[in-house]
Amino acid sequence: MKMFSLAPLRFRLFPRFVFFLTLIAVVPVATVSTLIVRINDDSLQKQVQRFHIQLAESLANRMDERLSTLQAQLFLGISALQSPNLSWAGRQDFLRSLLDSSEQFGIISVVNNFGQEVMKVYNPVLEPDIREQEALISHRTFPLFLYFKKTGKQSVRATRRNGKTFAEIYLPFETPAGLNAMYAKASLNDLSDVISQKAIGLTGYAYVVGADGELLTSPPAAAGPNIQIIKDPSMVKTALMGSLGAREFRDENGIRWVGASAPINKLGGAVLTQQKRDEAYADVIKGKRTAALNVLITILIILMAAYLLAGSLVKPLLAITRVAQDVDLARGAFPEPVRITSGDEIQDLAQTFNKMIEKLKGYADMQVEKLIIEQKKTEAIIFSIEDGLIMTDYQGKIQLINHQAKNILQIPGDTDALGQPLWKFLPSPDLKTAFVDVLTKPEAKKAIEVKLPREGKDNFFALKSEHVRPPNKQETLGVVTVIHDITLEKELDSMKEEFLHSITHDLRNPLTAIRGFIRLFQSGQTGVLTDLQRKMFDTMDKASLRLMTMVNDILDLARLEAGRLKLNLASIRIEDISNRVIELFTPQARTNTIQLSIETANGPLPPVTADPALMERVFTNLIGNAMKFTPDGGTITIKLAASDDAFIGSVRDSGEGIPKAYLDAIFDKFKQVEGRFKGGAGLGLTICKRIVEAHGGRIWAESDEGKGSIFTFTIPRNLVIPQQEKAA
């Protein structure tokens, strides 16, 4: 499988120099140009919008002025009509003169409270459709009259029909018969034409809308044939609400526009202007292009200058680097001095570098002799130690091997094993397996025992390996393996085990007899005991029981270590066993006010295949050990849990805890924490470990001093029952 390196990227000095010089010079130029363009852009944008707002407002004011003039003339007519001395014919003549006084009036009539015209005059030029003798009409269904009648106030509306723009006006006045209105229809075509012909640049124009958003002007002739006025709903809405406004928007074709709107207050409509954004901001766009071109030219000039400057600085450094790369201390190769005549600090650096090369050359000559001497010393030490020593690389090839290792592996002394695979010289499969384990996992730092037959008896050796690292460095050169002869230690252990086994076995029968006689005396069959005698016999009974327990522990441990203890596997429920053990310790717990409890994770636990008697022994030893070291008023908690393939049990106490140095050692035989002797032989935890390992599991301890301890063990849930294997 191909591996890819994730080493950090490395940039050479020359491109980095060019990059940073360019960056330092270009960033200020680009920043200043951007700021200037942005300021000009904002300023011109405000000027363009202000121009459009002023234009729209001036056109709206002209419409308002026209309407004000017409209303003033109509109010003059109302004053004359309200005169009591004026005859009906006089009123009719006055209306005619009022009509003739302005070219904009098309119709002037008087409408009573019921919407019926009382009198009417009209301009045949502006209203050619009305005949001279046409009867007076009723206005009561006209929307504008209905609004006038509802509010009692003057009503004005601008509209456009048949290509003509006009305004309709109802002005109220009182008569003896009630509230009447003077109605006038006035042409706005002249103003409409002025507005529609108003050109804003090459693409801009103005237009008018009524109070309902209806277009009141024709498309601008300057905008070209078949042009349609684009009404922006947002601008129209803003203007009809009585506010000035300017904004940018897009039409349905995606073209961007700049526009403004101003309300026609007296008429109820609005004047709007708009212009294509590209034309309105042409100067800004041109400025941006000019700035971009200037920045590009500046960047090119800076790049050229940075390239020349970086080259003049980096080339001498590259020459020094090439000379440094040619230096080979191992072979004693030193190149010619570097020649630089730049007349600056780099020339001083080159001269200093040449002096350093000369010193290295002298130092190398001096160190060769020292290295030879040190090598001789190291070889003398390695080949004089009693243990076998082998150094291999990570492919298993021998880099160093002393005479003791050759003797152990039965390699002839004149054999050149250096560079040869170690596996070639291993005499047995067990030895190969042991070497594979220690060589592939040196970080585990554990010793592996191996048995080799020598001269009619078995010799035992311990293999232990370690990475080889140079001083003050992290990389490793290979693996060194030490082969230590532990035959004598094994023989001593065997003798000790046999002695303990025979002693404990010989002690068991006398102890059984002693306990029988003690119980005989306690039963009263030999006579009535006094209170003092009964107390003495009770003490002897407890002492003999403790001694018998110690003897049994030693015998059980001996059977476990010898492999003579057989597992009677059965399907059991761990909760039942742990509850039974808790019941045994409940009286003692009550006496010492210790709270015993059991916790089961995720409800009832599934059955486990294990030896029930031995599992009860594990819980008894763990809880008994916790009872010894838990103070009065403390707690002991048993936790039980199961996974898909394992059972997990733990015993937690609130005692004084275990020092970290003892967490692994407390499972050794006869090992107890110094200064904390609570009785017993120190075999209870050792027996627990052997039982758990016999079930294919493991056990460990966790503790913080002063905060109690936790003993946890795991075993497989489904061990194979031997009887089932035989039946199969």
XYZ file of C-alpha atoms in Angstrom:
728
model
C 0.000 0.000 0.000
C 1.504 3.332 -1.037
C 1.911 5.873 1.761
C 1.720 9.627 1.183
C 3.751 12.048 3.259
C 1.953 14.881 5.059
C 5.139 16.903 5.687
C 4.623 20.701 5.657
C 5.223 22.527 2.375
C 8.643 24.171 1.994
C 9.008 27.394 0.000
C 12.392 28.386 -1.335
C 13.883 31.780 -0.521
C 13.809 33.301 -4.017
C 10.040 32.974 -4.720
C 9.296 33.908 -1.106
C 11.455 37.044 -1.415
C 9.744 38.013 -4.673
C 6.319 37.327 -3.201
C 6.801 39.436 -0.061
C 8.458 42.336 -1.891
C 5.565 42.362 -4.349
C 3.028 42.063 -1.548
C 4.539 44.947 0.436
C 4.503 47.232 -2.594
C 1.232 46.177 -4.225
C -1.065 46.092 -1.194
C -0.773 49.856 -0.413
C -1.230 50.773 -4.080
C -4.235 48.511 -4.480
C -5.719 49.671 -1.171
C -5.374 53.380 -1.986
C -6.750 52.876 -5.503
C -9.708 50.923 -4.154
C -10.463 53.566 -1.535
C -10.267 56.408 -4.091
C -12.508 54.563 -6.549
C -14.965 53.736 -3.776
C -15.062 57.365 -2.581
C -15.580 58.617 -6.131
C -18.198 55.941 -6.693
C -20.144 56.956 -3.590
C -19.818 60.656 -4.407
C -20.953 60.279 -8.018
C -23.764 57.947 -6.977
C -25.060 60.577 -4.571
C -24.727 63.299 -7.232
C -26.586 61.219 -9.829
C -29.389 60.411 -7.381
C -29.563 64.048 -6.237
C -29.831 65.202 -9.871
C -32.674 62.748 -10.532
C -34.493 63.786 -7.347
C -34.164 67.501 -8.185
C -35.376 66.931 -11.746
C -38.369 64.876 -10.622
C -39.195 67.411 -7.905
C -39.016 70.392 -10.338
C -41.342 68.661 -12.816
C -43.736 67.751 -10.029
C -43.729 71.365 -8.838
C -44.668 72.550 -12.354
C -47.660 70.224 -12.310
C -48.639 71.500 -8.861
C -48.232 75.137 -10.003
C -50.471 74.478 -13.014
C -53.137 72.977 -10.781
C -52.836 75.855 -8.307
C -53.360 78.376 -11.134
C -56.434 76.546 -12.399
C -57.891 76.305 -8.895
C -57.350 80.033 -8.312
C -59.278 80.860 -11.489
C -62.074 78.493 -10.483
C -62.301 80.006 -7.009
C -62.703 83.413 -8.676
C -65.590 82.003 -10.683
C -67.175 80.548 -7.537
C -67.046 83.966 -5.885
C -68.907 85.487 -8.841
C -71.495 82.716 -8.884
C -72.252 83.287 -5.192
C -73.112 86.959 -5.864
C -76.914 87.490 -5.401
C -77.009 90.378 -7.898
C -75.821 88.260 -10.816
C -78.570 86.945 -13.133
C -78.664 83.458 -14.558
C -77.561 84.739 -17.954
C -74.809 86.699 -16.269
C -73.570 83.588 -14.516
C -73.565 81.743 -17.836
C -71.595 84.555 -19.467
C -69.158 84.631 -16.561
C -68.498 80.932 -16.970
C -67.858 81.515 -20.660
C -65.390 84.296 -19.932
C -63.710 82.098 -17.318
C -63.379 79.329 -19.926
C -61.940 81.756 -22.459
C -59.407 83.132 -19.936
C -57.337 79.931 -20.039
C -56.363 77.690 -22.912
C -56.290 74.664 -20.599
C -59.966 74.557 -19.593
C -61.970 72.136 -21.719
C -65.191 72.039 -19.635
C -66.513 74.153 -16.770
C -69.858 73.290 -15.221
C -71.893 73.787 -12.052
C -73.122 70.558 -10.426
C -75.813 70.550 -7.713
C -75.892 68.359 -4.631
C -77.574 65.531 -6.576
C -74.845 65.389 -9.218
C -76.935 67.117 -11.964
C -75.279 69.783 -14.077
C -77.029 73.130 -13.712
C -75.014 75.011 -16.322
C -72.047 74.171 -18.504
C -69.586 75.729 -20.958
C -66.894 73.974 -22.984
C -64.026 74.607 -25.412
C -64.805 72.903 -28.740
C -61.091 72.827 -29.603
C -60.217 70.798 -26.516
C -63.546 68.951 -26.370
C -64.673 68.478 -29.970
C -66.936 65.578 -28.981
C -69.370 67.849 -27.090
C -72.015 69.525 -29.258
C -73.245 73.063 -28.612
C -76.779 72.148 -27.657
C -75.974 68.893 -25.797
C -78.133 68.487 -22.743
C -76.734 68.802 -19.267
C -75.567 65.468 -17.839
C -75.597 63.845 -14.418
C -72.356 63.246 -12.468
C -73.831 61.156 -9.693
C -72.211 57.904 -10.954
C -68.773 59.461 -11.514
C -66.252 58.012 -8.988
C -64.656 61.414 -8.434
C -68.046 63.042 -7.713
C -68.986 60.224 -5.314
C -65.727 60.849 -3.451
C -66.498 64.608 -3.422
C -70.022 64.025 -2.135
C -68.747 61.667 0.566
C -66.032 63.995 1.863
C -67.515 67.431 1.030
C -64.028 68.550 0.066
C -62.428 69.470 -3.203
C -61.492 66.459 -5.330
C -58.812 66.348 -7.994
C -57.763 63.551 -10.320
C -55.446 63.358 -13.319
C -56.130 60.825 -16.037
C -55.275 60.016 -19.644
C -57.621 59.010 -22.439
C -57.195 58.818 -26.189
C -53.572 59.980 -25.898
C -54.534 63.139 -23.939
C -53.698 63.994 -20.342
C -56.128 66.117 -18.357
C -57.194 66.939 -14.812
C -60.717 66.817 -13.364
C -61.576 69.099 -10.446
C -64.576 69.392 -8.109
C -64.572 72.559 -5.937
C -67.337 72.841 -3.284
C -69.330 76.044 -2.635
C -72.469 76.800 -0.643
C -75.737 78.050 -2.162
C -79.175 78.601 -0.610
C -80.131 75.241 -2.123
C -77.228 73.455 -0.415
C -73.723 72.328 -1.242
C -72.902 72.588 -4.964
C -69.670 71.998 -6.856
C -67.864 73.660 -9.688
C -66.542 71.009 -12.034
C -63.673 71.701 -14.426
C -61.806 69.514 -16.898
C -58.413 71.027 -17.807
C -55.826 69.829 -20.313
C -52.333 68.889 -19.101
C -51.033 67.908 -22.514
C -48.476 70.714 -22.700
C -46.865 69.692 -19.408
C -47.179 66.014 -20.260
C -45.378 66.627 -23.546
C -42.648 68.618 -21.819
C -42.081 65.805 -19.343
C -42.179 63.006 -21.915
C -39.679 64.852 -24.116
C -37.343 65.466 -21.179
C -34.157 63.555 -22.090
C -31.678 62.489 -19.405
C -28.489 61.609 -21.191
C -28.965 59.114 -23.985
C -31.028 56.510 -22.133
C -32.877 58.464 -19.429
C -36.410 59.946 -19.432
C -39.179 61.125 -17.131
C -42.860 60.148 -16.857
C -45.947 60.864 -14.759
C -48.312 58.447 -13.003
C -51.698 59.130 -11.498
C -52.918 58.446 -7.984
C -53.728 54.853 -8.957
C -50.364 54.313 -10.675
C -51.819 54.873 -14.181
C -49.292 56.175 -16.724
C -50.183 59.801 -17.700
C -47.469 60.486 -20.297
C -46.523 58.904 -23.591
C -43.199 57.045 -24.062
C -40.273 59.407 -24.713
C -39.546 59.939 -28.394
C -35.827 60.288 -27.694
C -35.703 56.769 -26.268
C -36.402 55.259 -29.676
C -39.357 53.535 -31.369
C -41.422 50.855 -29.660
C -40.021 51.866 -26.283
C -42.008 50.987 -23.194
C -41.806 52.941 -19.966
C -40.438 50.790 -17.115
C -42.258 51.501 -13.881
C -40.458 50.409 -10.735
C -43.190 49.476 -8.198
C -41.094 50.489 -5.216
C -40.413 54.005 -6.545
C -44.038 54.490 -7.575
C -45.256 53.396 -4.163
C -42.794 55.743 -2.401
C -43.892 58.735 -4.493
C -47.635 58.067 -4.119
C -47.123 57.956 -0.339
C -45.900 61.568 -0.574
C -42.123 61.010 -0.198
C -39.103 61.862 -2.307
C -36.871 58.897 -3.133
C -34.096 57.544 -5.333
C -32.895 53.992 -5.852
C -31.349 51.469 -8.234
C -33.358 48.564 -9.671
C -33.375 45.908 -12.383
C -35.971 45.467 -15.089
C -37.344 42.114 -16.234
C -34.420 41.775 -18.695
C -31.861 42.231 -15.935
C -30.840 45.745 -17.014
C -29.887 47.969 -14.082
C -31.442 51.442 -13.784
C -31.050 54.524 -11.591
C -34.232 56.461 -10.815
C -35.974 58.951 -8.546
C -39.561 59.915 -7.737
C -41.346 63.028 -6.430
C -45.039 63.353 -5.468
C -47.457 65.774 -7.187
C -49.145 66.822 -3.973
C -52.143 68.692 -5.362
C -52.802 66.216 -8.159
C -52.239 63.028 -6.177
C -49.849 61.484 -8.708
C -46.077 61.494 -9.089
C -43.239 62.332 -11.478
C -40.546 59.674 -11.944
C -37.169 59.721 -13.701
C -34.905 56.860 -14.659
C -31.663 56.247 -16.548
C -29.581 53.207 -17.332
C -27.001 52.680 -14.615
C -24.120 52.089 -17.037
C -24.649 55.546 -18.552
C -25.294 57.278 -15.215
C -22.122 55.853 -13.677
C -20.028 55.894 -16.841
C -17.381 58.061 -15.187
C -17.132 55.682 -12.238
C -16.761 52.658 -14.516
C -14.133 54.466 -16.532
C -12.317 55.421 -13.312
C -12.373 51.806 -12.116
C -10.913 50.573 -15.387
C -8.231 53.237 -15.304
C -7.370 52.388 -11.681
C -7.235 48.656 -12.464
C -4.936 49.311 -15.430
C -2.662 51.507 -13.287
C -2.528 48.866 -10.546
C -1.704 46.156 -13.121
C 1.109 48.239 -14.603
C 2.410 48.969 -11.081
C 2.348 45.251 -10.208
C 4.317 44.372 -13.347
C 6.933 47.030 -12.574
C 7.174 45.880 -8.945
C 7.461 42.230 -9.994
C 10.341 43.066 -12.303
C 12.096 45.104 -9.610
C 11.469 42.408 -6.971
C 12.810 39.716 -9.317
C 16.030 41.636 -9.950
C 16.504 42.531 -6.272
C 15.720 39.013 -5.030
C 18.089 37.525 -7.591
C 20.950 39.742 -6.435
C 20.348 38.654 -2.830
C 19.554 34.962 -3.296
C 22.183 33.900 -5.865
C 25.099 34.286 -3.403
C 23.121 32.365 -0.782
C 22.489 29.561 -3.289
C 26.229 29.388 -3.979
C 26.920 29.004 -0.242
C 24.180 26.310 -0.026
C 25.710 24.276 -2.865
C 29.122 24.329 -1.194
C 27.571 23.322 2.143
C 25.777 20.396 0.492
C 29.069 19.098 -0.908
C 30.578 18.839 2.603
C 30.754 15.154 3.665
C 32.213 14.701 7.139
C 31.950 10.918 6.939
C 34.247 10.740 3.909
C 36.301 13.785 4.882
C 35.281 15.587 1.670
C 35.497 19.409 1.821
C 34.915 21.455 -1.386
C 36.704 24.574 -2.563
C 35.820 27.834 -0.718
C 32.922 29.857 -2.091
C 33.845 33.016 -4.030
C 31.527 36.041 -3.575
C 32.561 39.640 -4.309
C 29.347 41.549 -3.685
C 31.028 43.964 -1.291
C 28.259 43.741 1.313
C 27.149 41.642 4.306
C 26.654 38.583 2.080
C 30.374 38.692 1.182
C 31.138 38.773 4.920
C 28.865 35.752 5.370
C 30.724 33.854 2.629
C 34.096 34.587 4.236
C 32.806 33.430 7.622
C 31.446 30.281 5.980
C 34.854 29.536 4.407
C 36.527 29.887 7.822
C 33.971 27.495 9.311
C 34.745 24.925 6.589
C 38.450 25.140 7.437
C 37.715 24.583 11.150
C 35.441 21.642 10.362
C 38.176 20.071 8.281
C 40.621 20.292 11.172
C 38.057 19.090 13.666
C 37.170 16.073 11.476
C 40.789 15.001 11.334
C 41.010 15.235 15.105
C 37.767 13.342 15.769
C 38.571 10.296 13.631
C 41.130 9.051 16.142
C 38.773 9.715 19.070
C 35.971 7.796 17.373
C 38.215 4.798 16.845
C 39.172 4.803 20.535
C 35.542 5.103 21.675
C 34.509 2.297 19.331
C 37.123 0.025 20.858
C 35.876 0.831 24.363
C 32.236 0.192 23.406
C 33.067 -3.139 21.792
C 35.026 -4.178 24.881
C 32.044 -3.418 27.139
C 29.495 -5.111 24.896
C 31.524 -8.282 24.418
C 32.436 -8.597 28.113
C 28.931 -8.602 29.656
C 27.418 -11.941 30.676
C 24.077 -11.446 28.920
C 23.563 -12.030 25.243
C 23.171 -8.820 23.212
C 21.770 -8.551 19.681
C 21.041 -5.369 17.726
C 18.876 -5.631 14.594
C 17.354 -3.195 12.147
C 13.603 -3.096 11.533
C 13.889 -5.795 8.841
C 15.364 -8.232 11.397
C 18.931 -8.104 10.040
C 21.717 -8.388 12.621
C 23.739 -5.195 13.103
C 25.658 -6.319 16.217
C 25.931 -9.587 18.202
C 28.250 -10.461 21.101
C 29.879 -13.825 21.903
C 27.397 -14.657 24.684
C 24.457 -14.326 22.259
C 26.238 -16.597 19.772
C 26.788 -19.197 22.497
C 23.138 -19.097 23.592
C 21.886 -19.411 19.993
C 24.625 -22.015 19.221
C 26.106 -19.942 16.411
C 29.702 -20.948 15.620
C 32.145 -18.258 16.733
C 33.727 -17.828 13.288
C 30.324 -17.272 11.594
C 29.868 -13.773 10.158
C 26.289 -13.018 11.228
C 26.332 -9.287 10.560
C 23.794 -8.307 7.914
C 22.190 -11.757 8.040
C 18.517 -12.223 9.036
C 18.252 -13.159 12.716
C 15.591 -15.814 11.930
C 18.249 -17.813 10.114
C 20.021 -18.595 13.415
C 17.063 -19.334 15.701
C 17.046 -23.082 16.572
C 13.378 -23.578 17.611
C 9.890 -22.299 16.662
C 9.282 -21.147 20.260
C 12.390 -19.015 20.128
C 11.331 -17.532 16.785
C 7.907 -16.647 18.192
C 9.501 -15.024 21.262
C 11.930 -12.972 19.140
C 9.129 -11.827 16.792
C 7.155 -10.653 19.823
C 9.969 -8.635 21.441
C 11.313 -7.222 18.171
C 7.946 -6.057 16.832
C 6.744 -4.627 20.160
C 9.787 -3.153 21.947
C 7.679 -0.292 23.319
C 5.839 -2.837 25.513
C 9.071 -3.235 27.545
C 8.073 -6.684 28.800
C 10.291 -9.699 29.276
C 9.371 -12.911 27.474
C 10.543 -16.220 28.858
C 11.698 -18.971 26.519
C 12.938 -22.545 27.194
C 15.934 -24.021 25.380
C 17.255 -27.590 25.964
C 20.939 -27.625 26.878
C 23.052 -30.693 27.816
C 20.124 -32.859 28.862
C 18.219 -30.231 30.826
C 16.015 -27.259 30.122
C 17.593 -23.811 30.309
C 15.385 -20.724 30.614
C 16.111 -17.296 29.142
C 14.310 -13.914 29.383
C 14.165 -11.773 26.228
C 13.686 -8.018 26.497
C 14.072 -5.403 23.758
C 14.349 -1.623 23.465
C 14.570 0.949 20.658
C 18.075 2.218 19.914
C 18.155 6.034 19.853
C 21.140 8.344 19.453
C 21.677 10.781 22.366
C 19.231 13.733 22.373
C 17.455 12.486 19.226
C 14.008 11.063 18.567
C 14.683 8.868 15.524
C 15.493 5.203 16.126
C 18.297 3.161 14.565
C 16.957 -0.306 15.320
C 16.132 -2.664 18.179
C 18.512 -4.089 20.787
C 17.530 -7.376 22.492
C 19.055 -8.639 25.733
C 19.045 -12.424 26.389
C 19.337 -13.063 30.129
C 19.869 -16.566 31.565
C 17.205 -17.134 34.261
C 17.726 -20.893 34.674
C 19.014 -20.545 38.250
C 16.140 -18.217 39.166
C 13.637 -20.730 37.763
C 15.220 -23.552 39.755
C 15.085 -21.468 42.950
C 11.418 -20.587 42.313
C 10.627 -24.242 41.688
C 12.356 -25.257 44.912
C 10.498 -22.559 46.802
C 7.162 -23.639 45.345
C 7.792 -27.274 46.193
C 8.838 -26.314 49.720
C 5.719 -24.182 50.273
C 3.504 -26.888 48.837
C 4.962 -29.602 51.042
C 4.962 -27.408 54.159
C 1.356 -26.270 53.690
C 0.263 -29.823 52.864
C 1.974 -31.143 56.023
C 0.441 -28.346 58.112
C -3.072 -29.028 56.917
C -3.583 -32.350 58.774
C -2.337 -31.079 62.186
C -4.467 -27.947 61.809
C -7.528 -30.061 61.064
C -6.905 -32.086 64.231
C -6.336 -28.933 66.317
C -9.601 -27.386 65.074
C -11.422 -30.685 65.868
C -10.176 -30.726 69.472
C -11.023 -27.012 69.906
C -14.594 -27.631 68.719
C -14.779 -30.685 71.096
C -13.876 -28.511 74.072
C -16.278 -25.739 72.906
C -19.151 -28.254 72.695
C -18.856 -29.050 76.439
C -18.350 -32.781 75.972
C -15.129 -32.659 77.996
C -16.642 -30.654 80.789
C -18.157 -27.271 81.417
C -15.842 -24.374 80.474
C -15.552 -21.202 82.456
C -16.088 -17.852 80.714
C -12.356 -17.242 80.605
C -11.702 -20.720 79.149
C -14.482 -20.286 76.538
C -12.976 -16.924 75.538
C -9.552 -18.524 75.128
C -10.923 -21.372 73.009
C -12.794 -18.814 70.806
C -9.524 -16.978 70.237
C -7.732 -20.240 69.373
C -10.574 -21.151 66.980
C -10.287 -17.851 65.110
C -6.478 -18.100 64.941
C -6.602 -21.687 63.668
C -9.249 -20.708 61.083
C -7.031 -17.863 59.838
C -4.063 -20.241 59.629
C -6.174 -22.866 57.815
C -7.323 -20.192 55.342
C -3.720 -19.213 54.670
C -2.752 -22.845 54.115
C -5.698 -23.376 51.751
C -4.797 -20.198 49.836
C -1.224 -21.405 49.393
C -2.387 -24.827 48.201
C -4.978 -23.345 45.822
C -2.423 -20.938 44.407
C 0.049 -23.773 43.915
C -2.587 -25.764 42.001
C -3.458 -22.722 39.890
C 0.170 -22.030 39.021
C 0.819 -25.682 38.265
C -2.253 -25.844 36.048
C -3.778 -28.642 38.113
C -6.918 -26.689 38.997
C -9.722 -27.679 36.587
C -12.585 -25.339 35.753
C -16.057 -26.768 36.327
C -17.796 -24.493 33.833
C -21.522 -23.931 33.958
C -24.034 -21.314 32.862
C -24.420 -19.031 35.913
C -25.927 -15.677 36.851
C -23.289 -13.437 38.359
C -25.934 -11.374 40.235
C -26.880 -14.429 42.297
C -23.263 -15.168 43.231
C -22.489 -11.559 44.170
C -25.691 -11.287 46.247
C -24.768 -14.510 48.076
C -21.313 -13.135 48.916
C -22.806 -9.827 50.105
C -25.088 -11.729 52.477
C -22.019 -13.406 54.036
C -20.382 -10.025 54.709
C -23.560 -8.209 55.815
C -23.137 -8.937 59.577
C -19.558 -7.647 59.534
C -20.626 -4.612 57.510
C -23.346 -3.759 60.004
C -20.887 -4.066 62.890
C -18.515 -1.610 61.180
C -21.390 0.583 59.799
C -20.153 -0.035 56.225
C -22.742 0.290 53.476
C -22.706 -2.620 50.986
C -24.549 -2.155 47.677
C -24.747 -3.715 44.220
C -25.431 -1.915 40.899
C -26.426 -3.665 37.669
C -26.182 -1.795 34.364
C -29.058 -1.988 31.849
C -31.351 -4.282 33.840
C -30.865 -8.061 34.341
C -27.566 -9.423 33.034
C -27.353 -12.372 30.608
C -25.937 -15.699 31.866
C -22.157 -16.227 31.908
C -20.227 -19.466 31.339
C -17.801 -19.774 34.295
C -16.852 -21.851 37.333
C -19.400 -20.794 40.021
C -17.221 -21.764 42.997
C -14.170 -19.920 41.672
C -16.192 -16.830 40.712
C -17.617 -16.809 44.259
C -14.005 -17.003 45.500
C -13.126 -13.941 43.394
C -15.986 -11.858 44.834
C -15.234 -13.125 48.369
C -11.560 -12.123 48.142
C -12.263 -8.715 46.552
C -15.044 -7.761 49.005
C -13.056 -9.157 51.959
C -10.041 -7.091 50.881
C -12.250 -3.978 50.606
C -13.709 -4.626 54.081
C -10.182 -4.614 55.564
C -9.273 -1.185 54.243
C -12.643 0.626 54.386
C -13.070 2.737 57.550
C -16.215 2.626 59.693
C -19.061 4.487 58.009
C -17.585 3.917 54.530
C -19.119 2.376 51.399
C -18.386 -0.656 49.200
C -20.112 -0.822 45.822
C -20.210 -3.824 43.482
C -20.926 -2.925 39.834
C -21.899 -5.556 37.264
C -22.232 -5.057 33.500
C -22.070 -7.079 30.300
C -21.164 -6.375 26.676
C -21.790 -8.546 23.625
C -18.856 -10.848 24.384
C -17.644 -10.115 27.934
C -18.721 -9.694 31.539
C -17.344 -6.759 33.577
C -17.335 -6.716 37.374
C -15.824 -4.175 39.770
C -15.588 -3.563 43.528
C -15.185 0.070 44.644
C -14.394 1.085 48.233
C -14.020 4.420 50.007
C -10.819 3.481 51.834
C -7.461 5.190 51.936
C -6.446 4.082 48.431
C -3.331 2.424 47.020
C -0.065 4.205 46.119
C 0.608 4.173 42.364
C 3.843 2.211 42.893
C 1.804 -0.735 44.247
C -1.063 -0.839 41.691
C 0.562 -3.643 39.685
C 2.594 -5.247 42.493
C -0.396 -5.951 44.794
C -1.341 -8.919 42.573
C 2.024 -10.574 43.289
C 2.339 -13.310 45.915
C 2.817 -12.208 49.544
C 2.803 -8.564 48.395
C 1.118 -5.987 50.638
C 1.304 -2.199 50.829
C 4.069 -1.304 53.249
C 2.736 -0.143 56.635
C -0.851 -1.365 55.996
C -0.795 -4.968 57.259
C -4.375 -6.072 58.002
C -3.809 -9.816 58.453
C -3.611 -12.613 55.875
C -0.761 -13.927 53.757
C -1.148 -11.504 50.877
C -2.447 -14.199 48.492
C -6.099 -13.180 48.054
C -5.539 -10.818 45.109
C -3.002 -13.232 43.570
C -5.634 -16.001 43.629
C -8.186 -13.629 42.058
C -5.746 -12.878 39.253
C -5.029 -16.568 38.606
C -8.754 -17.438 38.575
C -9.634 -14.602 36.191
C -6.727 -15.481 33.880
C -7.792 -19.160 33.981
C -11.146 -17.946 32.592
C -9.351 -16.074 29.785
C -9.877 -12.643 31.361
C -7.826 -9.959 33.103
C -7.970 -7.972 36.363
C -6.521 -4.581 37.327
C -6.659 -1.936 40.055
C -7.252 1.824 39.919
C -6.809 4.150 42.868
C -6.234 7.705 44.059
C -4.722 7.904 47.514
C -7.312 9.151 49.984
C -10.211 8.502 47.574
C -10.547 4.716 47.660
C -9.778 1.956 45.174
C -11.496 0.135 42.300
C -10.719 -3.498 41.416
C -12.104 -4.434 37.983
C -12.068 -7.758 36.137
C -13.441 -8.978 32.818
C -14.057 -12.518 31.567
C -15.498 -13.840 28.285
C -19.225 -14.542 28.450
C -19.158 -17.809 26.512
C -16.272 -20.087 27.439
C -16.438 -23.581 25.906
C -17.460 -26.253 28.462
C -14.939 -29.140 28.365
C -17.682 -31.803 28.487
C -19.266 -30.282 25.400
C -15.944 -30.344 23.607
C -15.477 -34.052 24.375
C -19.017 -34.846 23.266
C -18.391 -33.048 20.037
